[in-house]
CSV table of C-alpha atoms in Angstrom, one decimal:
chain,number,residue,atom,x,y,z
A,24,MET,CA,0.0,0.0,0.0
A,25,GLY,CA,1.1,3.6,-0.6
A,26,ARG,CA,1.6,5.9,2.3
A,27,LEU,CA,0.3,9.5,2.6
A,28,ARG,CA,2.1,12.1,4.6
A,29,SER,CA,1.1,15.5,6.0
A,30,LEU,CA,3.2,16.7,9.0
A,31,ALA,CA,3.6,13.1,10.1
A,32,VAL,CA,3.4,9.7,8.5
A,33,ILE,CA,-0.2,8.6,8.0
A,34,PHE,CA,-1.2,5.1,7.0
A,35,ILE,CA,-4.4,4.5,5.0
A,36,PHE,CA,-5.4,0.9,4.6
A,37,PRO,CA,-8.0,-0.8,2.5
A,38,PHE,CA,-9.2,-3.1,5.3
A,39,LEU,CA,-10.6,-0.2,7.2
A,40,TYR,CA,-13.8,-0.1,5.1
A,41,CYS,CA,-14.9,-3.7,5.0
A,42,TYR,CA,-14.8,-7.1,6.6
A,43,HIS,CA,-13.2,-10.2,5.4
A,44,ASP,CA,-12.6,-13.7,6.7
A,45,GLU,CA,-9.5,-14.2,8.7
A,46,GLU,CA,-8.8,-17.8,7.6
A,47,PRO,CA,-7.5,-18.5,4.0
A,48,LEU,CA,-9.7,-20.3,1.6
A,49,PRO,CA,-9.5,-24.1,1.6
A,50,LYS,CA,-6.8,-25.7,-0.5
A,51,GLY,CA,-7.5,-28.0,-3.4
A,52,TYR,CA,-8.6,-25.5,-6.1
A,53,TYR,CA,-7.0,-22.6,-7.7
A,54,PRO,CA,-8.0,-20.0,-10.4
A,55,GLU,CA,-6.2,-19.9,-13.8
A,56,LEU,CA,-8.2,-17.2,-15.6
A,57,TYR,CA,-10.8,-14.6,-14.8
A,58,THR,CA,-12.8,-13.3,-17.7
A,59,ALA,CA,-14.7,-10.2,-16.5
A,60,GLU,CA,-17.3,-8.3,-18.5
A,61,ILE,CA,-18.1,-5.1,-16.5
A,62,THR,CA,-20.6,-2.3,-17.2
A,63,VAL,CA,-20.2,0.9,-15.2
A,64,ASP,CA,-22.4,4.0,-15.1
A,65,PRO,CA,-20.6,6.9,-13.5
A,66,ASP,CA,-23.8,9.0,-13.8
A,67,TYR,CA,-26.0,6.3,-12.3
A,68,ASP,CA,-28.0,8.7,-10.1
A,69,ALA,CA,-29.5,10.2,-13.3
A,70,SER,CA,-30.4,6.7,-14.7
A,71,VAL,CA,-33.4,6.8,-17.0
A,72,THR,CA,-34.1,3.0,-16.7
A,73,ASP,CA,-36.7,1.7,-14.3
A,74,MET,CA,-36.3,-2.0,-14.8
A,75,PRO,CA,-37.3,-4.3,-12.0
A,76,PRO,CA,-34.6,-6.7,-10.7
A,77,VAL,CA,-34.6,-9.6,-13.2
A,78,ARG,CA,-32.0,-12.1,-14.2
A,79,HIS,CA,-30.1,-11.5,-17.4
A,80,ALA,CA,-31.2,-7.9,-17.5
A,81,THR,CA,-30.0,-6.1,-20.7
A,82,GLU,CA,-30.0,-2.7,-18.9
A,83,LEU,CA,-28.6,-1.5,-15.6
A,84,ARG,CA,-31.1,-1.4,-12.9
A,85,LYS,CA,-31.9,2.0,-11.5
A,86,GLY,CA,-29.6,2.9,-8.6
A,87,ARG,CA,-26.9,0.5,-9.7
A,88,LEU,CA,-23.3,1.6,-10.3
A,89,LEU,CA,-22.0,-1.6,-11.7
A,90,LYS,CA,-23.2,-4.7,-13.5
A,91,GLY,CA,-20.9,-7.6,-14.3
A,92,THR,CA,-20.3,-11.2,-15.3
A,93,VAL,CA,-17.2,-12.9,-14.2
A,94,ALA,CA,-16.1,-16.4,-15.4
A,95,MET,CA,-13.6,-18.1,-13.1
A,96,ASP,CA,-11.7,-20.9,-14.7
A,97,ILE,CA,-10.3,-23.0,-11.9
A,98,ILE,CA,-8.3,-26.2,-11.5
A,99,VAL,CA,-9.3,-28.6,-8.8
A,100,THR,CA,-6.2,-30.5,-7.7
A,101,GLU,CA,-8.1,-33.1,-5.7
A,102,GLU,CA,-11.8,-33.8,-5.3
A,103,ILE,CA,-13.6,-31.3,-3.2
A,104,SER,CA,-17.1,-31.3,-1.7
A,105,ILE,CA,-17.4,-27.6,-0.7
A,106,LEU,CA,-16.3,-24.6,-2.8
A,107,GLN,CA,-15.8,-21.2,-1.4
A,108,PHE,CA,-15.1,-17.8,-2.9
A,109,HIS,CA,-15.4,-14.1,-1.9
A,110,SER,CA,-18.1,-11.6,-2.7
A,111,GLY,CA,-18.8,-8.3,-0.9
A,112,MET,CA,-21.9,-8.0,1.2
A,113,ARG,CA,-23.4,-5.3,-1.0
A,114,VAL,CA,-22.8,-7.4,-4.2
A,115,ASP,CA,-26.2,-8.7,-5.4
A,116,LEU,CA,-25.8,-12.1,-7.1
A,117,ASN,CA,-28.2,-12.6,-10.0
A,118,GLU,CA,-27.0,-16.1,-10.9
A,119,VAL,CA,-24.2,-18.5,-10.1
A,120,LEU,CA,-23.3,-21.4,-12.5
A,121,ILE,CA,-20.8,-24.2,-12.1
A,122,ASP,CA,-20.0,-25.9,-15.4
A,123,GLY,CA,-23.3,-24.5,-16.8
A,124,GLU,CA,-25.5,-25.7,-13.9
A,125,PRO,CA,-27.3,-23.1,-11.7
A,126,ILE,CA,-26.1,-23.4,-8.1
A,127,GLU,CA,-27.5,-22.1,-4.8
A,128,THR,CA,-25.1,-20.3,-2.5
A,129,GLU,CA,-25.0,-19.2,1.1
A,130,ARG,CA,-23.0,-16.6,2.9
A,131,ASP,CA,-20.8,-17.4,5.9
A,132,HIS,CA,-21.3,-15.7,9.3
A,133,VAL,CA,-19.1,-12.7,8.3
A,134,GLY,CA,-20.9,-12.2,5.0
A,135,SER,CA,-18.0,-11.8,2.6
A,136,ARG,CA,-17.5,-15.5,1.7
A,137,LEU,CA,-19.9,-17.6,-0.4
A,138,ILE,CA,-20.2,-21.3,0.3
A,139,ILE,CA,-21.3,-23.9,-2.3
A,140,ASP,CA,-22.1,-27.4,-1.2
A,141,LYS,CA,-21.1,-29.4,-4.3
A,142,LYS,CA,-18.7,-32.1,-5.2
A,143,LEU,CA,-16.2,-31.2,-7.9
A,144,ALA,CA,-13.9,-33.8,-9.5
A,145,LYS,CA,-10.2,-33.3,-10.1
A,146,GLY,CA,-9.6,-31.2,-13.2
A,147,PRO,CA,-10.8,-27.9,-14.8
A,148,HIS,CA,-14.1,-26.3,-13.9
A,149,ARG,CA,-15.8,-22.9,-14.7
A,150,ILE,CA,-17.7,-20.8,-12.2
A,151,VAL,CA,-19.8,-18.0,-13.8
A,152,VAL,CA,-21.3,-15.2,-11.6
A,153,GLU,CA,-23.7,-12.5,-12.8
A,154,TYR,CA,-23.9,-9.7,-10.3
A,155,GLU,CA,-24.5,-6.0,-9.7
A,156,THR,CA,-23.7,-3.5,-7.0
A,157,LYS,CA,-23.9,0.0,-5.7
A,158,LYS,CA,-20.9,1.9,-4.2
A,159,SER,CA,-19.3,-0.2,-1.6
A,160,GLY,CA,-16.0,-1.3,-0.1
A,161,GLY,CA,-13.5,-1.0,-2.9
A,162,LEU,CA,-15.8,0.7,-5.4
A,163,TYR,CA,-16.0,4.5,-5.4
A,164,ARG,CA,-17.4,7.3,-7.4
A,165,MET,CA,-15.9,10.8,-7.6
A,166,GLN,CA,-18.3,13.6,-8.5
A,167,LYS,CA,-16.7,16.8,-9.8
A,168,GLU,CA,-17.5,20.0,-11.6
A,169,ASN,CA,-21.3,19.7,-11.4
A,170,ASN,CA,-21.2,16.0,-12.5
A,171,THR,CA,-19.4,16.9,-15.7
A,172,MET,CA,-16.1,15.2,-14.6
A,173,ASN,CA,-17.2,12.2,-12.7
A,174,SER,CA,-15.0,9.1,-12.2
A,175,VAL,CA,-15.5,5.6,-10.9
A,176,TYR,CA,-12.4,3.9,-9.4
A,177,THR,CA,-11.6,0.8,-7.5
A,178,LYS,CA,-9.3,-0.1,-4.6
A,179,GLY,CA,-8.1,-3.7,-4.2
A,180,GLY,CA,-5.6,-4.2,-1.5
A,181,GLU,CA,-5.9,-6.8,1.3
A,182,PHE,CA,-9.7,-7.1,1.4
A,183,GLY,CA,-11.2,-4.9,-1.4
A,184,THR,CA,-11.4,-6.7,-4.8
A,185,HIS,CA,-14.3,-8.9,-4.0
A,186,HIS,CA,-16.4,-5.8,-3.4
A,187,TYR,CA,-16.4,-5.1,-7.2
A,188,VAL,CA,-15.9,-8.5,-8.6
A,189,PRO,CA,-16.5,-11.9,-7.0
A,190,CYS,CA,-13.2,-13.9,-6.8
A,191,LEU,CA,-11.0,-16.1,-4.8
A,192,ASN,CA,-9.5,-13.2,-2.9
A,193,ASP,CA,-6.5,-14.7,-1.2
A,194,PRO,CA,-3.0,-13.5,-2.3
A,195,ASP,CA,-1.8,-16.9,-3.2
A,196,ARG,CA,-4.6,-17.5,-5.7
A,197,LYS,CA,-2.9,-15.9,-8.6
A,198,ALA,CA,-4.5,-15.9,-12.0
A,199,LYS,CA,-4.6,-14.0,-15.3
A,200,TRP,CA,-7.3,-11.5,-16.0
A,201,LYS,CA,-9.1,-10.8,-19.3
A,202,VAL,CA,-11.3,-7.7,-18.9
A,203,SER,CA,-13.8,-5.7,-21.0
A,204,ILE,CA,-15.7,-2.6,-19.7
A,205,GLU,CA,-18.7,-0.8,-21.1
A,206,TYR,CA,-19.6,2.8,-20.2
A,207,PRO,CA,-21.6,5.9,-21.3
A,208,PRO,CA,-20.4,8.3,-24.0
A,209,GLY,CA,-17.7,10.9,-23.0
A,210,TYR,CA,-15.8,8.5,-20.7
A,211,PHE,CA,-12.9,6.1,-21.2
A,212,ALA,CA,-11.8,3.1,-19.2
A,213,LEU,CA,-8.5,2.0,-17.8
A,214,SER,CA,-7.4,-1.3,-16.2
A,215,ASN,CA,-4.2,-3.3,-15.4
A,216,GLY,CA,-3.6,-4.3,-19.0
A,217,LYS,CA,-3.0,-2.1,-22.0
A,218,VAL,CA,-6.1,-1.4,-24.2
A,219,SER,CA,-6.3,-4.0,-26.9
A,220,SER,CA,-9.5,-2.7,-28.7
A,221,TYR,CA,-11.9,0.2,-28.5
A,222,LEU,CA,-15.4,-0.5,-29.8
A,223,THR,CA,-18.1,2.1,-30.3
A,224,GLY,CA,-21.6,1.1,-29.3
A,225,SER,CA,-22.9,-0.5,-26.1
A,226,ARG,CA,-25.6,-2.9,-25.1
A,227,PHE,CA,-26.5,-0.6,-22.1
A,228,PHE,CA,-25.8,3.0,-23.1
A,229,LYS,CA,-26.9,5.0,-26.1
A,230,ASN,CA,-23.8,6.1,-27.9
A,231,GLY,CA,-21.7,4.3,-25.3
A,232,ALA,CA,-18.5,2.4,-25.8
A,233,LYS,CA,-16.6,-0.7,-24.8
A,234,THR,CA,-12.9,-1.2,-24.1
A,235,GLU,CA,-11.2,-4.5,-24.1
A,236,PHE,CA,-7.8,-5.0,-22.4
A,237,GLU,CA,-4.8,-7.2,-23.0
A,238,LEU,CA,-4.5,-10.4,-20.9
A,239,THR,CA,-2.6,-9.6,-17.7
A,240,PRO,CA,0.2,-11.7,-16.3
A,241,LYS,CA,-0.7,-14.0,-13.5
A,242,MET,CA,-1.3,-11.8,-10.4
A,243,SER,CA,-2.9,-11.8,-7.0
A,244,PRO,CA,-6.6,-10.8,-7.0
A,245,HIS,CA,-6.0,-7.8,-4.7
A,246,LEU,CA,-4.1,-6.1,-7.6
A,247,PHE,CA,-6.9,-6.2,-10.1
A,248,THR,CA,-8.5,-2.8,-10.7
A,249,PHE,CA,-10.3,-0.6,-13.3
A,250,LEU,CA,-11.6,2.9,-13.5
A,251,ILE,CA,-13.8,5.0,-15.7
A,252,THR,CA,-12.9,8.7,-16.1
A,253,LYS,CA,-12.7,11.8,-18.3
A,254,TYR,CA,-9.4,13.1,-16.8
A,255,PRO,CA,-6.8,14.4,-19.2
A,256,LYS,CA,-3.7,12.3,-19.9
A,257,PHE,CA,0.0,13.4,-19.4
A,258,THR,CA,2.6,11.0,-20.9
A,259,ARG,CA,6.3,10.2,-21.0
A,260,ILE,CA,8.2,7.2,-22.2
A,261,ALA,CA,10.5,5.3,-19.8
A,262,LYS,CA,14.0,4.5,-20.8
A,263,THR,CA,12.9,0.9,-21.1
A,264,GLY,CA,10.1,1.8,-23.5
A,265,GLN,CA,7.0,1.6,-21.3
A,266,GLU,CA,4.4,4.4,-21.5
A,267,LEU,CA,4.1,6.3,-18.2
A,268,ASN,CA,0.9,8.1,-17.8
A,269,ILE,CA,-0.7,10.5,-15.3
A,270,TYR,CA,-4.5,11.1,-15.4
A,271,SER,CA,-5.4,14.4,-13.6
A,272,THR,CA,-7.5,17.5,-13.9
A,273,ASN,CA,-4.6,19.6,-12.5
A,274,PRO,CA,-1.8,20.1,-15.1
A,275,SER,CA,0.8,21.4,-12.7
A,276,LYS,CA,0.4,18.6,-10.2
A,277,ALA,CA,0.2,16.1,-13.0
A,278,GLU,CA,3.5,17.3,-14.5
A,279,ALA,CA,5.2,17.2,-11.1
A,280,LEU,CA,4.0,13.7,-10.3
A,281,LEU,CA,4.9,12.6,-13.8
A,282,GLN,CA,8.5,13.7,-13.3
A,283,MET,CA,8.6,11.8,-10.0
A,284,LEU,CA,7.1,8.7,-11.7
A,285,THR,CA,9.6,8.8,-14.5
A,286,ASP,CA,12.6,9.3,-12.2
A,287,SER,CA,11.6,6.5,-9.9
A,288,PHE,CA,10.7,4.1,-12.7
A,289,ASP,CA,13.9,4.6,-14.6
A,290,TYR,CA,16.0,4.2,-11.5
A,291,LEU,CA,14.3,1.0,-10.3
A,292,ALA,CA,14.0,-0.5,-13.7
A,293,ALA,CA,17.7,-0.2,-14.1
A,294,ILE,CA,18.3,-2.1,-10.9
A,295,PHE,CA,15.7,-4.8,-10.7
A,296,LYS,CA,15.6,-8.1,-12.7
A,297,PRO,CA,13.5,-9.3,-14.3
A,298,ALA,CA,12.2,-6.3,-16.3
A,299,TYR,CA,8.9,-4.7,-15.6
A,300,PRO,CA,6.5,-7.0,-17.5
A,301,LEU,CA,3.7,-4.6,-18.5
A,302,ALA,CA,3.5,-2.3,-21.5
A,303,LYS,CA,2.5,0.8,-19.4
A,304,LEU,CA,2.2,2.2,-15.9
A,305,ASP,CA,-0.8,4.5,-15.3
A,306,VAL,CA,-1.4,6.7,-12.3
A,307,PHE,CA,-4.8,8.2,-11.5
A,308,LEU,CA,-4.2,11.3,-9.5
A,309,GLU,CA,-7.0,12.7,-7.4
A,310,PRO,CA,-5.8,14.8,-4.4
A,311,SER,CA,-9.1,14.5,-2.6
A,312,ILE,CA,-8.7,10.7,-2.2
A,313,GLY,CA,-7.2,9.8,1.3
A,314,TRP,CA,-5.1,6.8,0.2
A,315,ALA,CA,-2.9,5.4,-2.5
A,316,MET,CA,-2.8,1.9,-3.9
A,317,GLU,CA,-0.2,0.1,-6.1
A,318,HIS,CA,-2.4,-2.0,-8.4
A,319,TRP,CA,-0.2,-3.6,-11.0
A,320,GLY,CA,-0.1,-1.2,-14.0
A,321,LEU,CA,-2.7,1.2,-12.7
A,322,ILE,CA,-1.9,3.1,-9.5
A,323,VAL,CA,-4.5,5.2,-7.7
A,324,TYR,CA,-2.8,8.1,-6.0
A,325,GLY,CA,-4.4,10.3,-3.4
A,326,GLY,CA,-3.0,13.5,-2.0
A,327,ASN,CA,-0.4,15.9,-3.4
A,328,PRO,CA,2.7,14.8,-5.4
A,329,ASP,CA,5.3,13.4,-3.0
A,330,ARG,CA,8.5,11.8,-4.2
A,331,SER,CA,8.8,9.3,-1.5
A,332,ILE,CA,5.2,8.0,-1.9
A,333,MET,CA,5.6,7.7,-5.6
A,334,GLN,CA,8.9,5.8,-5.2
A,335,HIS,CA,7.2,3.5,-2.7
A,336,LEU,CA,4.4,2.7,-5.2
A,337,VAL,CA,6.7,2.1,-8.1
A,338,ALA,CA,8.8,-0.3,-6.0
A,339,HIS,CA,5.7,-2.3,-5.3
A,340,GLN,CA,5.4,-3.1,-9.0
A,341,TRP,CA,8.2,-5.7,-8.3
A,342,PHE,CA,7.9,-6.3,-4.6
A,343,GLY,CA,4.3,-7.2,-3.9
A,344,ASN,CA,3.1,-7.4,-7.5
A,345,LEU,CA,5.6,-9.5,-9.4
A,346,VAL,CA,6.4,-11.5,-6.3
A,347,SER,CA,3.6,-11.5,-3.7
A,348,PRO,CA,3.2,-12.7,-0.2
A,349,SER,CA,1.5,-16.0,0.0
A,350,ALA,CA,-0.6,-14.8,2.9
A,351,TRP,CA,-1.1,-11.5,4.7
A,352,LYS,CA,1.0,-12.6,7.6
A,353,HIS,CA,4.0,-12.3,5.2
A,354,ALA,CA,2.9,-8.8,4.0
A,355,TRP,CA,6.3,-7.3,5.1
A,356,LEU,CA,7.7,-8.9,1.9
A,357,SER,CA,5.7,-6.3,0.1
A,358,GLU,CA,5.6,-3.3,2.4
A,359,GLY,CA,9.0,-3.6,4.0
A,360,PHE,CA,10.8,-3.9,0.7
A,361,ALA,CA,8.8,-1.0,-0.8
A,362,THR,CA,9.7,1.2,2.2
A,363,TYR,CA,13.4,0.2,1.9
A,364,TRP,CA,13.5,1.2,-1.7
A,365,GLU,CA,11.4,4.3,-1.1
A,366,LYS,CA,14.3,5.6,1.0
A,367,GLN,CA,17.1,4.3,-1.3
A,368,VAL,CA,15.7,6.0,-4.4
A,369,ALA,CA,15.2,9.2,-2.5
A,370,LYS,CA,18.9,9.0,-1.4
A,371,GLN,CA,17.8,9.9,2.1
A,372,ALA,CA,20.4,10.0,5.0
A,373,PRO,CA,20.8,7.2,7.6
A,374,ALA,CA,19.0,9.5,10.0
A,375,THR,CA,15.8,8.5,8.2
A,376,PHE,CA,16.3,4.9,9.3
A,377,GLU,CA,17.1,6.1,12.8
A,378,ARG,CA,13.7,7.7,12.9
A,379,GLU,CA,12.1,4.5,11.5
A,380,LEU,CA,13.8,2.3,14.1
A,381,ASN,CA,12.7,4.7,16.8
A,382,ILE,CA,9.1,4.1,15.6
A,383,VAL,CA,9.6,0.4,15.9
A,384,ILE,CA,11.1,0.6,19.4
A,385,ASP,CA,8.4,3.0,20.6
A,386,ASN,CA,5.5,1.0,19.2
A,387,ASP,CA,6.5,-2.6,19.1
A,388,ARG,CA,7.3,-3.5,22.7
A,389,GLY,CA,5.0,-6.3,23.9
A,390,LEU,CA,3.1,-6.3,20.6
A,391,GLU,CA,2.9,-8.8,17.8
A,392,PRO,CA,5.9,-9.9,15.6
A,393,MET,CA,6.1,-9.1,11.9
A,394,VAL,CA,5.0,-12.7,10.9
A,395,LEU,CA,2.2,-14.3,12.9
A,396,GLU,CA,1.0,-17.9,13.0
A,397,PRO,CA,-1.2,-19.4,11.9
A,398,PHE,CA,-2.6,-16.3,10.0
A,399,VAL,CA,-2.9,-12.5,10.3
A,400,THR,CA,-6.3,-11.2,11.5
A,401,GLU,CA,-7.8,-8.0,10.2
A,402,VAL,CA,-7.5,-6.5,13.7
A,403,VAL,CA,-3.7,-7.0,13.7
A,404,LEU,CA,-3.3,-5.4,10.3
A,405,ARG,CA,-5.1,-2.3,11.6
A,406,ARG,CA,-3.2,-2.1,14.9
A,407,ASN,CA,0.4,-2.6,13.9
A,408,PRO,CA,1.1,-1.2,10.5
A,409,TRP,CA,4.8,-0.4,11.3
A,410,LEU,CA,5.5,-4.1,11.6
A,411,ARG,CA,5.2,-4.4,7.8
A,412,TYR,CA,6.6,-1.0,6.8
A,413,GLU,CA,9.3,0.4,9.2
A,414,LYS,CA,10.5,-2.7,10.9
A,415,GLY,CA,10.7,-4.6,7.6
A,416,ALA,CA,12.7,-1.7,6.0
A,417,CYS,CA,15.0,-1.6,9.1
A,418,LEU,CA,15.7,-5.3,8.8
A,419,LEU,CA,16.8,-4.9,5.2
A,420,LYS,CA,18.9,-1.8,6.1
A,421,MET,CA,20.7,-3.9,8.8
A,422,ILE,CA,21.3,-6.7,6.3
A,423,GLU,CA,22.7,-4.2,3.9
A,424,GLY,CA,25.1,-3.1,6.6
A,425,MET,CA,26.2,-6.7,7.1
A,426,ILE,CA,26.8,-7.8,3.6
A,427,GLY,CA,26.9,-4.6,1.5
A,428,GLN,CA,24.2,-3.1,-0.7
A,429,GLN,CA,25.2,-4.8,-4.0
A,430,PRO,CA,25.1,-8.3,-2.5
A,431,LEU,CA,21.7,-7.4,-1.1
A,432,ILE,CA,20.5,-6.2,-4.5
A,433,ASP,CA,21.9,-9.4,-6.1
A,434,ALA,CA,19.9,-11.5,-3.6
A,435,MET,CA,16.8,-9.5,-4.2
A,436,ASN,CA,17.1,-10.0,-7.9
A,437,LYS,CA,17.6,-13.7,-7.5
A,438,TYR,CA,14.5,-13.7,-5.4
A,439,LEU,CA,12.5,-11.8,-8.0
A,440,GLU,CA,13.7,-13.9,-10.9
A,441,LYS,CA,13.1,-17.2,-9.1
A,442,TYR,CA,9.7,-16.5,-7.8
A,443,GLN,CA,8.2,-14.1,-10.4
A,444,TYR,CA,4.4,-14.5,-10.8
A,445,GLU,CA,4.4,-16.6,-7.6
A,446,ALA,CA,3.3,-16.0,-4.0
A,447,VAL,CA,5.9,-16.8,-1.3
A,448,GLU,CA,6.7,-17.1,2.4
A,449,THR,CA,9.2,-15.2,4.3
A,450,SER,CA,11.8,-18.0,4.6
A,451,LEU,CA,12.3,-18.1,0.8
A,452,PHE,CA,13.8,-14.6,0.7
A,453,PHE,CA,16.3,-15.5,3.5
A,454,ASP,CA,17.4,-18.5,1.5
A,455,GLU,CA,18.6,-16.2,-1.3
A,456,LEU,CA,20.9,-14.5,1.2
A,457,LEU,CA,22.8,-17.7,2.1
A,458,PRO,CA,25.8,-17.1,-0.3
A,459,ALA,CA,26.3,-13.5,0.9
A,460,PHE,CA,26.1,-14.5,4.6
A,461,ASP,CA,28.5,-17.4,4.0
A,462,LYS,CA,31.2,-14.8,3.3
A,463,ILE,CA,30.7,-13.1,6.7
A,464,LYS,CA,30.1,-16.3,8.8
A,465,ASP,CA,33.2,-15.4,11.0
A,466,LYS,CA,31.2,-12.4,12.3
A,467,MET,CA,27.9,-14.2,12.9
A,468,ASP,CA,29.0,-16.4,15.9
A,469,GLY,CA,27.4,-19.5,14.2
A,470,ILE,CA,24.0,-17.7,13.6
A,471,SER,CA,22.6,-18.3,10.2
A,472,ILE,CA,20.7,-15.8,8.1
A,473,GLN,CA,17.6,-18.0,8.5
A,474,GLU,CA,17.9,-17.8,12.3
A,475,LEU,CA,18.6,-14.1,12.2
A,476,GLY,CA,15.6,-13.6,9.9
A,477,LYS,CA,13.4,-15.8,12.1
A,478,GLN,CA,14.2,-13.8,15.2
A,479,TRP,CA,13.5,-10.5,13.5
A,480,THR,CA,10.2,-11.6,12.0
A,481,THR,CA,8.7,-13.8,14.7
A,482,GLN,CA,9.7,-11.8,17.8
A,483,PRO,CA,8.4,-8.4,18.9
A,484,GLY,CA,10.7,-5.5,19.0
A,485,ILE,CA,14.4,-5.5,17.9
A,486,PRO,CA,16.1,-8.8,18.9
A,487,THR,CA,19.6,-9.0,20.3
A,488,ILE,CA,21.5,-11.4,18.0
A,489,ASN,CA,25.2,-10.7,18.6
A,490,GLU,CA,27.7,-7.7,18.8
A,491,PHE,CA,28.0,-7.5,15.1
A,492,GLN,CA,24.3,-6.9,14.6
A,493,ASP,CA,24.1,-4.6,17.6
A,494,SER,CA,26.9,-2.5,16.2
A,495,LEU,CA,24.8,-1.9,13.0
A,496,VAL,CA,21.5,-1.4,14.8
A,497,LYS,CA,22.5,0.8,17.7
A,498,PRO,CA,23.3,4.0,15.6
A,499,PHE,CA,19.7,3.9,14.3
A,500,PHE,CA,17.9,4.2,17.7
A,501,ARG,CA,18.2,5.2,21.3
A,502,ARG,CA,17.2,2.5,23.8
C-alpha cells in the first residue's frame, strides 16, 4: 500500500472499510483465468431506466453503479465437496453457474464468503457469476464539476477486490485476467492491462463504448483494478520503452508527479531483474482521495505529489506485485521492501532509518511480531502497520550493513527472478541471502541468516543477536 504524509506519517489501509474472513480459503482448487465483462455507469443517479430486478437484464437497474459477469476458470487439484469464494456483502448475485449448472449459494457468518455445497472432481471447472452492486468497499465514485467530470475507481488491497468482482480473494490464488468494460459516452476506461481494442456502441448506453484490455500476467486478486474517467492524460516514455501516464484535472500537479514517476521508474527498472512486464504504468491522480494503492499497471494516487510516496508505489510493481506474499502474515515482503526502496531511491540519509527504528522501538514493545502464526487477522493489520513498513525496512537496512548493498541487491534480484508471478513465504527470501552471509560467517557467531531472519520476523521489537548486529543497529535508535 502507498503511504500518505502531512506533518507526520499517515497510513491509510484498504481493510478499514470492509470485513473479510480471517482464515484463508481451503486448499485444493486454484484459479487460472478470470474473464470479466463489466458495465459501469458513472452517472447512475441520473439513470433513466426503471427495470425491476430480473436475471439476465439487458440494462442497468436504476440505482446500480456496476453490473458484471465474471467467469472463473479453476483447476481442482483433488476432489472437493465444498467450494468457497469471496463476494462483498453489497454485491447482489443474479445467478451462479458451475460448469453451466445453476447453483445455490449461502454466505458465511461474516458475509464476505460464499459457500457452495457441491462435489467437484479433479480437473478444470468454470464458475460464472452474474452480479451488480452500488458503491461499496472498494468501489467508489468521484463527482466533480457539477457532475461533468465524474469518475469511478476501485481499490483492491488486502480485502477490497471482491467488493467489485467476486473472486478467490487470497493473495496466493494468482491468475490471469481478461477484462472488458462498457460505459456511457464521453468517458474512457483503464485497467491493469493495455487497451487491446476500443469499440463504439454499447448494449447498455446510447452512444456508449466498450474497451477490451490485454490479458494480464498472473497476479494476486488484490491487484486487479479498473476505472472510468474523463481526466486528461499526461505522458512520458520510460528508458525501457514503457508508457508512463498520469491522469489528472490539475496540469501542474500532473507534471510534477509525472517527473517523479519517470525518475523512480527509470531508477528502479535499471536495478531490478526481471524487467517490468507490462507495457505501461498509469497513475490516476486525485488529491481528494485519502489513500494510495499500487495496483499492477494502474496506481490510484491520493494527496499531493510526493516523491517518497511515488517511489514506494513504483517499488511495489516488483515487490508485492511481481512476487507477492502467500498470505497477509507475510505482508512485510511487500511493504518492508517498498519502504526500503522508497528511501534508497530518495537517497535519504541514515537519519531516516534512525527515525524508523525509533518508531519500531516506541510502538513494538510487547506487541505482535512481523509474521504471525497461523494467519494474520484484520485487527492486527489495523493495529500494527509499522510491523510491515518500518520494521521490515529496518531489517533490510541492517542486512545491507552486514553484507553490503550490492550483494543485497543481487539477492533481491535472484528472489525476483526465481519467484516471479508466484506467492511466497518469508523464509524463501532469506534462502537467497545464504551465499552472501556465508562470506561473513566469521562475524555471525554461528548464527545463520535463517535464524537471524526468524528472530526479527517472529519476535516483537528488535532482537539482540550478537555484537555485530548490535553495532549496526545501535546507531539507528536510542534505547
